[in-house]
Coordinates of C-alpha atoms in Angstrom, one line a residue:
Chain A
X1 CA 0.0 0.0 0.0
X2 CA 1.5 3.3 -0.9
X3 CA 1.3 6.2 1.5
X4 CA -1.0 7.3 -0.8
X5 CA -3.2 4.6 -0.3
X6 CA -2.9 4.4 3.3
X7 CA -4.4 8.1 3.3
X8 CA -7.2 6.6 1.7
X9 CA -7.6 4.0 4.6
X10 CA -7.1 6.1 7.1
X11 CA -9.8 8.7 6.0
X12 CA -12.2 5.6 5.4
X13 CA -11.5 4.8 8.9
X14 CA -12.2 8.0 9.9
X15 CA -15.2 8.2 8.2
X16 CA -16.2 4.7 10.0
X17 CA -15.2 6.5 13.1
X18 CA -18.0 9.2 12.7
X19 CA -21.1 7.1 11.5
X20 CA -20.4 4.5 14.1
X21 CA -21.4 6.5 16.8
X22 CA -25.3 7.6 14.8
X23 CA -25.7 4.6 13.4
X24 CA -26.6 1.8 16.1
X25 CA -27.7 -1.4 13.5
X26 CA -23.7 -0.5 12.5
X27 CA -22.5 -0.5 15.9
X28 CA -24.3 -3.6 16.7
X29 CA -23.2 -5.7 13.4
X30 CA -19.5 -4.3 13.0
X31 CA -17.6 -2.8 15.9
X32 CA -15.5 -5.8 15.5
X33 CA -14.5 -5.2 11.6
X34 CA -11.6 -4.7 10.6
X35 CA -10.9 -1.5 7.2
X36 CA -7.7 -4.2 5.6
X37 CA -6.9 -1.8 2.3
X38 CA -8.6 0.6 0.5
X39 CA -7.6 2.6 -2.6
X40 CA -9.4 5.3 -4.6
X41 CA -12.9 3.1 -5.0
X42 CA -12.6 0.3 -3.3
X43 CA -12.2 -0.8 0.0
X44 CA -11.5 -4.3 1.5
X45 CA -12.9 -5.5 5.4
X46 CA -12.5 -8.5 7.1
X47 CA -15.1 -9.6 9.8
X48 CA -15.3 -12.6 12.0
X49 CA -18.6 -14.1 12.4
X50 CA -20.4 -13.8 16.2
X51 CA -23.6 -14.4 17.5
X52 CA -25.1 -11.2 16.4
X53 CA -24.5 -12.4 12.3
X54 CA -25.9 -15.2 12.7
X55 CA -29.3 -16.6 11.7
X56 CA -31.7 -19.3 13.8
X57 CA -30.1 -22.2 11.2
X58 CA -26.8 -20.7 12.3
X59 CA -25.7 -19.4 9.5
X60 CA -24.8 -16.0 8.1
X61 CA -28.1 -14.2 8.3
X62 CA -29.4 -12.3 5.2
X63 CA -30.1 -9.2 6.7
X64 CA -26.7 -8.9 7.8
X65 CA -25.1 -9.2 4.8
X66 CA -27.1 -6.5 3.1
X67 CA -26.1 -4.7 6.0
X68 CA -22.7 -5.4 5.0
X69 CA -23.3 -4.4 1.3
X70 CA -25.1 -1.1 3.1
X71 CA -22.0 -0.2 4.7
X72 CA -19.3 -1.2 2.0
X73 CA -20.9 0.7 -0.5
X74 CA -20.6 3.6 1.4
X75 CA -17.4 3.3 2.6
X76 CA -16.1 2.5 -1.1
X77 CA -17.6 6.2 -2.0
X78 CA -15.8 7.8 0.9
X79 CA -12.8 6.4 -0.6
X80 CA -13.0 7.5 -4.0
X81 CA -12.2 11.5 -3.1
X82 CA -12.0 11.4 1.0
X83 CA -15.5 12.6 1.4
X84 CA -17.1 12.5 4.3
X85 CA -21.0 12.2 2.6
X86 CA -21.8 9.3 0.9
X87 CA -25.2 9.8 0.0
X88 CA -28.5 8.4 0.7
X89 CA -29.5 4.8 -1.2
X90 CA -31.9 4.1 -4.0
X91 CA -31.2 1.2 -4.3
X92 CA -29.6 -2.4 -2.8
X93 CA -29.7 -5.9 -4.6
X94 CA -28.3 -8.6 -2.1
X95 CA -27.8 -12.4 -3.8
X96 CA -27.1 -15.0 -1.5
X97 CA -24.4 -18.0 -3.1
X98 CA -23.2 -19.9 -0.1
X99 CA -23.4 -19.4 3.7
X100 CA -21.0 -19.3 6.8
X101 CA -21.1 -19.6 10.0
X102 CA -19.8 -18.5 13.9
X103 CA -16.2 -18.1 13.7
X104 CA -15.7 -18.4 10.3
X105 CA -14.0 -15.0 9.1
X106 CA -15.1 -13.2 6.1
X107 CA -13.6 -11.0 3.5
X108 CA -15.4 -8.3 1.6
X109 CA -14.5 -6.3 -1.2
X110 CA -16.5 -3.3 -2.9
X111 CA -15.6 -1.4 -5.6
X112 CA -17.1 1.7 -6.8
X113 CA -17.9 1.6 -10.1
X114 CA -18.5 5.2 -10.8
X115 CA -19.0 8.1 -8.3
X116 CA -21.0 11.0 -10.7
X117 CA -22.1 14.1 -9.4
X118 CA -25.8 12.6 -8.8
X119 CA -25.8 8.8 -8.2
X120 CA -22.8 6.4 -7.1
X121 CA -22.4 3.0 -8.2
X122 CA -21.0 0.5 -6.1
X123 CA -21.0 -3.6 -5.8
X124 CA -19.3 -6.1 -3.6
X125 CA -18.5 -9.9 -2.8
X126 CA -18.6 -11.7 0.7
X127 CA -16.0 -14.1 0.8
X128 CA -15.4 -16.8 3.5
X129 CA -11.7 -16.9 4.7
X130 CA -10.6 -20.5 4.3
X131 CA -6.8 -20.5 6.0
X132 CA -6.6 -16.7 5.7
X133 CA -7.1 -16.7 1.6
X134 CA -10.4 -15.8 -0.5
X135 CA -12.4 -19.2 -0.5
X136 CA -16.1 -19.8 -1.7
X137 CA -17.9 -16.7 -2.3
X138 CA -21.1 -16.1 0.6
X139 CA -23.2 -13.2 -1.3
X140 CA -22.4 -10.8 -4.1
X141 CA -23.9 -7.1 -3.6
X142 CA -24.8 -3.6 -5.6
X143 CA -25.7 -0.5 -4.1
X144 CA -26.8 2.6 -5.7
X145 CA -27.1 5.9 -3.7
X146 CA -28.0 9.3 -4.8
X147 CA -24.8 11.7 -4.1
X148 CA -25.6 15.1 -4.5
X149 CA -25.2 17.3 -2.2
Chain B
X1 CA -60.4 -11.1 10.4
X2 CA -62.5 -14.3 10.0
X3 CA -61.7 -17.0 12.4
X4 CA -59.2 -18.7 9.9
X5 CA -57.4 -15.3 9.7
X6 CA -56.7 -15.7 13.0
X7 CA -55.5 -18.8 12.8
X8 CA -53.0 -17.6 10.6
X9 CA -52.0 -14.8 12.1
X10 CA -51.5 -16.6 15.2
X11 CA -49.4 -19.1 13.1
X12 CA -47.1 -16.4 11.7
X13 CA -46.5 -14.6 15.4
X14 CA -45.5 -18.5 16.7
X15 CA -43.0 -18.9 14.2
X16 CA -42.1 -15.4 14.9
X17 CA -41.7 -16.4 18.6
X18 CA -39.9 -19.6 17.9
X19 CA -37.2 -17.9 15.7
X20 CA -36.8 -14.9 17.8
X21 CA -34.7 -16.4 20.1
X22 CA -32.3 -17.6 17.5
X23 CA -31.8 -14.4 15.8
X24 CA -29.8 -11.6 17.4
X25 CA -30.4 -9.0 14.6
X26 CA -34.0 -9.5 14.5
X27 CA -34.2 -9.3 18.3
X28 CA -32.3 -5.8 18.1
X29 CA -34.6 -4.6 15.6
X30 CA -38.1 -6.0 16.1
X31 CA -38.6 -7.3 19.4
X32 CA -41.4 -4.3 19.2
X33 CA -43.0 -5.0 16.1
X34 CA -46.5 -6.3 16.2
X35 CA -48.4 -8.6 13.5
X36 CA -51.1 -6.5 12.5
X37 CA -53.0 -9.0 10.0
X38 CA -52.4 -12.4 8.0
X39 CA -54.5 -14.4 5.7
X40 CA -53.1 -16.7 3.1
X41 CA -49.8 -15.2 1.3
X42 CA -50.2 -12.1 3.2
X43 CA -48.9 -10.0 5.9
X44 CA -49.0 -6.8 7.5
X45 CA -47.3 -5.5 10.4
X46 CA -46.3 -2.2 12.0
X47 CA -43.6 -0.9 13.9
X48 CA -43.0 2.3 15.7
X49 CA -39.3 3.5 15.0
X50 CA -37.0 3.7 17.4
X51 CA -33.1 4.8 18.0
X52 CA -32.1 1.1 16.7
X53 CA -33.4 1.9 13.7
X54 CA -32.0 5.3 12.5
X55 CA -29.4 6.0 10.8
X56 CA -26.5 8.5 11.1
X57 CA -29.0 11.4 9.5
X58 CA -31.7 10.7 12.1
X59 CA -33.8 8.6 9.2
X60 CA -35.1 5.3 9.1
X61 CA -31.2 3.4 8.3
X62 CA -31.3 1.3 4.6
X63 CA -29.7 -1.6 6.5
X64 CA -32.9 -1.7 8.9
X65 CA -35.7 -1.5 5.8
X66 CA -33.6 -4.6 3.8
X67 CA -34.1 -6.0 7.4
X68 CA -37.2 -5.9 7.8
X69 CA -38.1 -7.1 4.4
X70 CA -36.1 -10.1 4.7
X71 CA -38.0 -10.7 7.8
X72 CA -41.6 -10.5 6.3
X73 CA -40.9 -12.2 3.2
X74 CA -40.1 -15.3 5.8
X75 CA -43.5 -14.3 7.9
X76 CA -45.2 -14.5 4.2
X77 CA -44.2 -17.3 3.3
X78 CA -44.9 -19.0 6.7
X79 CA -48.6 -17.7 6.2
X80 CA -48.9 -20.1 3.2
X81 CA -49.6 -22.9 4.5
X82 CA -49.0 -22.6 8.5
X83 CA -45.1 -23.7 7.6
X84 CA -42.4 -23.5 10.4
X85 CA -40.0 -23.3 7.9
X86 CA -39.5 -20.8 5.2
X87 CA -36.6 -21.4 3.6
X88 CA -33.1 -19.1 2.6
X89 CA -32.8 -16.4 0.8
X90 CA -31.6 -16.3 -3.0
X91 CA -32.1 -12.6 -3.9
X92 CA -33.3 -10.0 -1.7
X93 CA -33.9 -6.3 -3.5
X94 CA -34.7 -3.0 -2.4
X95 CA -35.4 0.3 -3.2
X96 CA -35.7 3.1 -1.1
X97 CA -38.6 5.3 -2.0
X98 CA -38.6 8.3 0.8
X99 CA -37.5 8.6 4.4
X100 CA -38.8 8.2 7.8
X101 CA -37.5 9.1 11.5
X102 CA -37.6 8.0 14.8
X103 CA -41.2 8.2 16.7
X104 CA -42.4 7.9 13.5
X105 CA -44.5 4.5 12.8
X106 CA -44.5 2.2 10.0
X107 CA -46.8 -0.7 8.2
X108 CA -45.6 -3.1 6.1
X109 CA -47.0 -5.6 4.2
X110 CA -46.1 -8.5 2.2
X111 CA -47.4 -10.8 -0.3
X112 CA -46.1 -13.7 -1.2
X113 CA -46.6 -13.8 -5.3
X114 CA -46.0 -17.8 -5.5
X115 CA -44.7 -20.1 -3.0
X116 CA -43.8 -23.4 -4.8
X117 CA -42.4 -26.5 -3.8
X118 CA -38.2 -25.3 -4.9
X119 CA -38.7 -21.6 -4.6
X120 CA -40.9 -19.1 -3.1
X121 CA -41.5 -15.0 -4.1
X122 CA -42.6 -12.2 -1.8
X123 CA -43.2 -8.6 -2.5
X124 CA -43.6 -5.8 -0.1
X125 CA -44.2 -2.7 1.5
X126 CA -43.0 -0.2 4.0
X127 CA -45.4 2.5 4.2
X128 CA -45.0 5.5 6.7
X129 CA -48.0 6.1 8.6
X130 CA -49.5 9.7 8.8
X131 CA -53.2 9.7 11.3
X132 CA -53.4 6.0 11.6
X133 CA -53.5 5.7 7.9
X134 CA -51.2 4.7 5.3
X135 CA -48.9 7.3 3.9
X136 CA -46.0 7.4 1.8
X137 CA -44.3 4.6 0.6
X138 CA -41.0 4.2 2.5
X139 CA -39.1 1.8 1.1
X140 CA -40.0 -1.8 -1.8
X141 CA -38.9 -4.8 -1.6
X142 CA -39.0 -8.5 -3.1
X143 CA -37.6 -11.3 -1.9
X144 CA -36.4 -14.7 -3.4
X145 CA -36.6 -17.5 -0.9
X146 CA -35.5 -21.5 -2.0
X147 CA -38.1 -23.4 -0.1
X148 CA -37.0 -27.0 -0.5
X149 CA -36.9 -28.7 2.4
Chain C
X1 CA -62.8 5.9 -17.0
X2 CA -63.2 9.2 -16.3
X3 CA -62.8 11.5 -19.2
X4 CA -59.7 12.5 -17.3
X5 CA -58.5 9.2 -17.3
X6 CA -59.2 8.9 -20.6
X7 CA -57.1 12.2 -21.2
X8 CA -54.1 10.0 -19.3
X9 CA -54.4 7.2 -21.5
X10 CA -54.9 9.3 -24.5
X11 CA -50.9 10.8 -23.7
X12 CA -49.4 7.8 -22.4
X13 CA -50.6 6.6 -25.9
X14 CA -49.1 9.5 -27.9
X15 CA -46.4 9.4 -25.9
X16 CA -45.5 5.7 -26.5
X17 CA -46.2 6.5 -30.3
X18 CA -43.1 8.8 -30.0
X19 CA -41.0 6.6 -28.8
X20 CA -41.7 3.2 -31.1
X21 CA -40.7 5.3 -34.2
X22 CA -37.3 5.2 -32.4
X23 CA -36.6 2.0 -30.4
X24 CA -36.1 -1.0 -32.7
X25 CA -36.1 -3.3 -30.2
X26 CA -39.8 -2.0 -28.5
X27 CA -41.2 -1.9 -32.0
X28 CA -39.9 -5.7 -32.2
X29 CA -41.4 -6.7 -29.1
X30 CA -44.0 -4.6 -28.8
X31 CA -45.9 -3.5 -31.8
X32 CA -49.5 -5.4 -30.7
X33 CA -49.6 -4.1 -27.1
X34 CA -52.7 -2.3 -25.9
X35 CA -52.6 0.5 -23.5
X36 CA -55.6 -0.8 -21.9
X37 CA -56.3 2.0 -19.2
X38 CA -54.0 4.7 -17.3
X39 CA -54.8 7.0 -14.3
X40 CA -52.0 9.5 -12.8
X41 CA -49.0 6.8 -12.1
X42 CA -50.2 4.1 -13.2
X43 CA -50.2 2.0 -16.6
X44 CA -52.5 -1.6 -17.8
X45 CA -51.2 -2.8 -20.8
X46 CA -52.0 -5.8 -22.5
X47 CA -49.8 -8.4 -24.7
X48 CA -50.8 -11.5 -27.0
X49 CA -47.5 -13.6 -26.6
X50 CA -46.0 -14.3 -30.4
X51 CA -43.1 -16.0 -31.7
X52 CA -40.7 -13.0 -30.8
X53 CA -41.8 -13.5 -27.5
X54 CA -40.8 -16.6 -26.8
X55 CA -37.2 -18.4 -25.4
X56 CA -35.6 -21.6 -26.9
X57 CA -37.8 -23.6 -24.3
X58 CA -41.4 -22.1 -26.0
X59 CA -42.2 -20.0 -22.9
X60 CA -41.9 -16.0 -22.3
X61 CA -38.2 -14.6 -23.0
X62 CA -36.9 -13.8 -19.7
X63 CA -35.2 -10.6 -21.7
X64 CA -39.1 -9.8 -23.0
X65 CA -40.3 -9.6 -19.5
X66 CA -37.3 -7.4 -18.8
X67 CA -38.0 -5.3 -21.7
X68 CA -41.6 -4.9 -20.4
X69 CA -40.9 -3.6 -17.3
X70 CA -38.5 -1.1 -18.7
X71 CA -41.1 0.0 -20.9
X72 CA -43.9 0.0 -18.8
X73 CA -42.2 2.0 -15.8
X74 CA -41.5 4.4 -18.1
X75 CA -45.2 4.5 -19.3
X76 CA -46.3 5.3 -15.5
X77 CA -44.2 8.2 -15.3
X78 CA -45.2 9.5 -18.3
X79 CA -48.9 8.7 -16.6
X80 CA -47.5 10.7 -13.6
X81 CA -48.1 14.5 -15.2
X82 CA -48.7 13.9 -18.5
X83 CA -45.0 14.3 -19.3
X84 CA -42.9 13.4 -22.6
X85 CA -39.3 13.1 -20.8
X86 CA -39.3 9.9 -19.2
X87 CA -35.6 9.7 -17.8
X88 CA -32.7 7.3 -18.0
X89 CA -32.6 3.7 -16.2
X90 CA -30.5 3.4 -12.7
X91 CA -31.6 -0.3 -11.4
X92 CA -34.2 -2.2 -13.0
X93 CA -34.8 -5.4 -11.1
X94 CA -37.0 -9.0 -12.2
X95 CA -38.0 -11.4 -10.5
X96 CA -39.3 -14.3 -12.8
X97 CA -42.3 -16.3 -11.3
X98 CA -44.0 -18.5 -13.8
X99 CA -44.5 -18.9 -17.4
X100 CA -46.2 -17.8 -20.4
X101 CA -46.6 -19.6 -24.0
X102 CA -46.8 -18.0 -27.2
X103 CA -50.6 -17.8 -27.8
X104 CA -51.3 -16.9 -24.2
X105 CA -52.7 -13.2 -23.4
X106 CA -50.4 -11.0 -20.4
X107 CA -52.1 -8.0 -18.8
X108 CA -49.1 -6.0 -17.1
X109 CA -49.8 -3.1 -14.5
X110 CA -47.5 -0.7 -13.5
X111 CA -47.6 2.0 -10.7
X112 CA -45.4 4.9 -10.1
X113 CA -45.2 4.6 -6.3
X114 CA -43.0 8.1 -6.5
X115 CA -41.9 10.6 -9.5
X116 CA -39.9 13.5 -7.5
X117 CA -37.8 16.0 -8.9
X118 CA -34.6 13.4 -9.4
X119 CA -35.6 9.8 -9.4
X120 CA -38.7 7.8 -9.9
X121 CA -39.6 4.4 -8.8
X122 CA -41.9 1.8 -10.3
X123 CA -43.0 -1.2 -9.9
X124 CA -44.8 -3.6 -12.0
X125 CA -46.3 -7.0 -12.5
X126 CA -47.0 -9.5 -15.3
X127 CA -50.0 -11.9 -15.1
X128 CA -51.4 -14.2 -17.4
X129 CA -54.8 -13.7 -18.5
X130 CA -57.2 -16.6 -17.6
X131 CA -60.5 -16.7 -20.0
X132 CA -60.1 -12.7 -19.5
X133 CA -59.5 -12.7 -15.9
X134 CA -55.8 -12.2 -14.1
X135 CA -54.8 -15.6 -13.1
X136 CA -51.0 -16.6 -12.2
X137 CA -48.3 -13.7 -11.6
X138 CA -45.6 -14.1 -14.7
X139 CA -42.9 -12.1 -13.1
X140 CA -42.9 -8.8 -11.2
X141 CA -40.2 -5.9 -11.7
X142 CA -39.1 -2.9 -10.2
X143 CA -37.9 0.1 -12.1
X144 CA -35.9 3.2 -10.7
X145 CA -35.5 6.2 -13.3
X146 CA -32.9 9.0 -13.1
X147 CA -35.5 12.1 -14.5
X148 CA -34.0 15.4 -13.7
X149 CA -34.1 17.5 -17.0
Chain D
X1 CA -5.9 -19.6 -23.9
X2 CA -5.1 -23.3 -23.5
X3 CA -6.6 -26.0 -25.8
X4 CA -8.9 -26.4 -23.2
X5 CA -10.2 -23.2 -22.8
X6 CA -10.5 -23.5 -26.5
X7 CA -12.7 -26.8 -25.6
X8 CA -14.7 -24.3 -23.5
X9 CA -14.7 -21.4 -25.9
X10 CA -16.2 -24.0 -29.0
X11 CA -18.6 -25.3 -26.6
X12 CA -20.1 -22.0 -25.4
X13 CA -20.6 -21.1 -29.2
X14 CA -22.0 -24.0 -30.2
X15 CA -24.9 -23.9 -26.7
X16 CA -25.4 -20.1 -29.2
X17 CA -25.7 -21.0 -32.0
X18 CA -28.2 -23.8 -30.7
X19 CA -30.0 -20.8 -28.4
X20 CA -30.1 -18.5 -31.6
X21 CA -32.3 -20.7 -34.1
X22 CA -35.3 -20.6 -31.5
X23 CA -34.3 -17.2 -29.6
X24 CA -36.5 -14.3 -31.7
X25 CA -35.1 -11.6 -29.5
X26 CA -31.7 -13.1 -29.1
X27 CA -31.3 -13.5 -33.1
X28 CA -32.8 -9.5 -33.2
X29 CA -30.2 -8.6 -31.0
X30 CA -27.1 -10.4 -31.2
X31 CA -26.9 -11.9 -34.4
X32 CA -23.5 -10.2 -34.1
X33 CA -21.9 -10.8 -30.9
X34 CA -18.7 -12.1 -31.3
X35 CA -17.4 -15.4 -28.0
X36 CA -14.2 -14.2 -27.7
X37 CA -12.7 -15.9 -24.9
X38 CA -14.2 -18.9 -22.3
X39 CA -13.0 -20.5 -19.0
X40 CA -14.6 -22.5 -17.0
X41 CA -17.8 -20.4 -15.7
X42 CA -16.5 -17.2 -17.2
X43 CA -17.3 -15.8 -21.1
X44 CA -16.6 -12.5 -22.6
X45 CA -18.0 -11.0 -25.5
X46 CA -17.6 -8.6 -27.8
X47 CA -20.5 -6.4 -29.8
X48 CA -20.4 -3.4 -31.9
X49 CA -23.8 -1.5 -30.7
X50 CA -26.1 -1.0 -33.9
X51 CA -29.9 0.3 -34.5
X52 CA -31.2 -2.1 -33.2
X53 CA -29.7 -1.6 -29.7
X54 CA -30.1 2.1 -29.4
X55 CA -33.0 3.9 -27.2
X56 CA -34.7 6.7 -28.9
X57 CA -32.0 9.0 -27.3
X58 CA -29.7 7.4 -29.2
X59 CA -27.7 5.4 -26.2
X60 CA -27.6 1.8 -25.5
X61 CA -30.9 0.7 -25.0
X62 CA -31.7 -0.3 -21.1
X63 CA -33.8 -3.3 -22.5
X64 CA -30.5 -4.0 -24.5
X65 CA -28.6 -4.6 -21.7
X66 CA -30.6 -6.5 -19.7
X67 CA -30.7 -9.2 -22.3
X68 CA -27.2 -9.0 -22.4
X69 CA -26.8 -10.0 -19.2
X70 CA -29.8 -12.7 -19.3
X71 CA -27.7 -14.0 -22.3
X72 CA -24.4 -14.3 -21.3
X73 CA -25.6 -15.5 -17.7
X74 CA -26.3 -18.5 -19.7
X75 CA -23.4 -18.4 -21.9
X76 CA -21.5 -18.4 -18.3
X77 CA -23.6 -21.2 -16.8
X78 CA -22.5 -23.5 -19.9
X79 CA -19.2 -22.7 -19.6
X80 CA -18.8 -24.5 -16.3
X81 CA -19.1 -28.0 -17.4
X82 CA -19.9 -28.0 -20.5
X83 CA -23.8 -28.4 -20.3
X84 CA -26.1 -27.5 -23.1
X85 CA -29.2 -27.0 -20.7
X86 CA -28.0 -23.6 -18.2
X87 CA -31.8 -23.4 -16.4
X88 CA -34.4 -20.7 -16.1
X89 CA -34.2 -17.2 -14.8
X90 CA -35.2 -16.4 -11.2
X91 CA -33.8 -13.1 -10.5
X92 CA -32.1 -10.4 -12.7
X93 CA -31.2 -6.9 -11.5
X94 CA -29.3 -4.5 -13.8
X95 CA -27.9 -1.5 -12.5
X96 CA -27.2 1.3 -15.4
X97 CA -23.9 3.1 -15.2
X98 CA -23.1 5.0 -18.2
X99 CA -23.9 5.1 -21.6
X100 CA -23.2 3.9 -25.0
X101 CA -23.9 5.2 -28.5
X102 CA -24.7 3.0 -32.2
X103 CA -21.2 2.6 -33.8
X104 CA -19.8 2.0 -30.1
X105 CA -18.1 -1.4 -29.2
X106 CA -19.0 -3.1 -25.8
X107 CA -17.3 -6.0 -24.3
X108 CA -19.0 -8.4 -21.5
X109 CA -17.6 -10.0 -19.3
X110 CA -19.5 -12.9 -17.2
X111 CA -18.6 -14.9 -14.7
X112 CA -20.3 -17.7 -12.7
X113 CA -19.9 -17.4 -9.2
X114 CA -21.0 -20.8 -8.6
X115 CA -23.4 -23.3 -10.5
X116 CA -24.7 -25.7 -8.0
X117 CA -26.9 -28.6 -8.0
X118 CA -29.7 -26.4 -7.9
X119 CA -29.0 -22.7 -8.4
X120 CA -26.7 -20.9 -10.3
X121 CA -25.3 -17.3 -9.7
X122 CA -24.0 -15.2 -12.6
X123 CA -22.6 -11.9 -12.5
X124 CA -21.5 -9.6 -15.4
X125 CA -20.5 -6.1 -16.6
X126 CA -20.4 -4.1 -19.7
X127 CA -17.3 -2.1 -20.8
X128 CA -16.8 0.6 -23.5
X129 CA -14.2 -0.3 -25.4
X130 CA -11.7 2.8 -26.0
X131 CA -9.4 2.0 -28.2
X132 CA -9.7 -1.6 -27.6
X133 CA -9.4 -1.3 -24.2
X134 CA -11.9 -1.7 -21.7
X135 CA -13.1 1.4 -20.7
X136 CA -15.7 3.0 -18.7
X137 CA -18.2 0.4 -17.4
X138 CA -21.5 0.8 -18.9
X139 CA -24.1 -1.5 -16.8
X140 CA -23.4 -4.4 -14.2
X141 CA -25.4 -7.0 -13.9
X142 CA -26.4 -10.5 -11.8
X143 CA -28.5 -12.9 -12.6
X144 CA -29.5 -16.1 -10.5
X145 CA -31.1 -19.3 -12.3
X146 CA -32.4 -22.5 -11.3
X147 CA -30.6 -25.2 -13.1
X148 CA -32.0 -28.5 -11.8
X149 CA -32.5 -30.7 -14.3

């Protein structure tokens, strides 16, 4: 990561920092994630699955990973020019491809596709951590907010 | 309500009960919300919103609405045919129409469009309530469930 | 219909003329579809399934029901206030219920749940017509539309 | 690509030009569109936008691109093993990025996140091509089917 980069994260952290505190679905799902990289656009977390993820089967449940591709997106727009408003959403498509479950950490990577003056475009992957590398792919994400200020 | 309807509807809040206590995120969230009505396919419920379900902007948070349709799609689809199990998710979609805020309450109803014997399809509403009665529309969603046991 | 209705249907008509002349692939699809009836936001249209309807397995074209919803959402905001500019596409969502065979009758109705000053959202749903009468849901869409001038 | 992706490459062609004979919109549409590379659960494609993809503002037509991506979902789905049957459609969302003009080239790129015994999960994107390179992306796209047999 250049220092460049590492800007990036930082300010995405920073941004984190400040919605955290107003946002308490985001306190409850992801004080424990972790910002791993980010560049101009996309940004890369890494969560380890607890109780509060989980569903009454015991898997990952659905509503937290659109939370997940709720968050990512706008943490990938924050990245793309250090802002500190990512906009509201319009809207979120969430597909489910495999689950996970307690303990098992995941990896998720969005990626802005464009950030216009009006709407932002963003999509993501969930993927399960199988001995610290990218293994079978949980749920694929996009997000779509409106951006103008 | 005919006396069938509330045989539903006292169906749908059982398996409401039962997977309550295995699901953190929906305990955060809607261990206040109450099952208005249910007849065949079909739910409606309300909620008055709360902290826990605001965002950092003091409206109702994205993460919360994909929530909550993930949660009635399952309701729906246990409303079918008095199942105890609905299934997991394939695809969940939403789109967020307009914004609420805390204090403010909410209905939402679902409809389950087909529930077959591999895969089952709910659509739904949030709609803000102004004097009892239903207002704008919040927030749409449709939900993709494989129902195979 | 009230004659103001019929003054709806009249432009969501002339409106739809406009745009066939210059969208090959509507005129393909849709050259026999009735505008059936429109009020303010929302659309019934009605389709005879033909040959360019149809998929490799004889049922509806899951890219035809995809094209209907595109065109229809932008029908109801056309419905909305009698406007000609309909917008540009952000998300358009299908979910694919059942199916349809060439021969078969589709009544489609669409509803603008919201046109505001940036973005409109729609929603739709195909049914098959059943000796006149809306039997089994085809597929159902949502439609989001970018329409600041 | 290795003789085997050329394996893969002459199958996915061959599952088209089966699809094309009883595909009305398909043949409409992409009577053109040039296979030009296949691995295992991934295809890209290549098309050079013409009259009869263009919306009557002259861009790439939204209906356009969500065949595209109900297309080469397929095309991706028969790339995995080789199969000549790749399901029906259960979900497809399209998000709209940018825009394209007749005269433009696109290329697609699909890939298969994972084709199970049941469902399959598809996700693709549209480029502009600049100068033979990929540029801007266009539209992004997923697409879930159910492939049992």
């Amino acid at each position: 990561m250049s220092s460049s980069d590492e800007a990036i994260r930082s300010h995405v952290e920073s941004h984190w920092e400040g919605i955290r505190e107003r946002s308490p679905i985001y306190r409850f799902l992801f004080s424990d994630i972790v910002i791993f990289a980010a560049t101009k656009g996309s940004v890369v977390a890494r969560l380890k699955l607890a109780d509060q993820h989980i569903n009454s089967k015991g898997g990952l449940h659905g509503s937290v990973s659109a939370a997940i591709f709720d968050w990512i997106g706008g943490m990938a727009i924050s990245s793309w020019d250090l802002r500190s408003s990512t906009g509201v959403s319009t809207d979120l498509h969430v597909t489910f491809v495999s689950s996970a479950k307690a303990g098992d950490e995941i990896e998720i990577e969005a990626k802005a596709e464009k950030v216009g003056g009006t709407l932002a475009f963003t999509r993501a992957t969930i993927f399960k951590l199988v001995d610290g590398q990218r293994g079978p792919v949980v749920a694929t994400g996009s997000h779509t907010k409106y951006v103008r200020i």
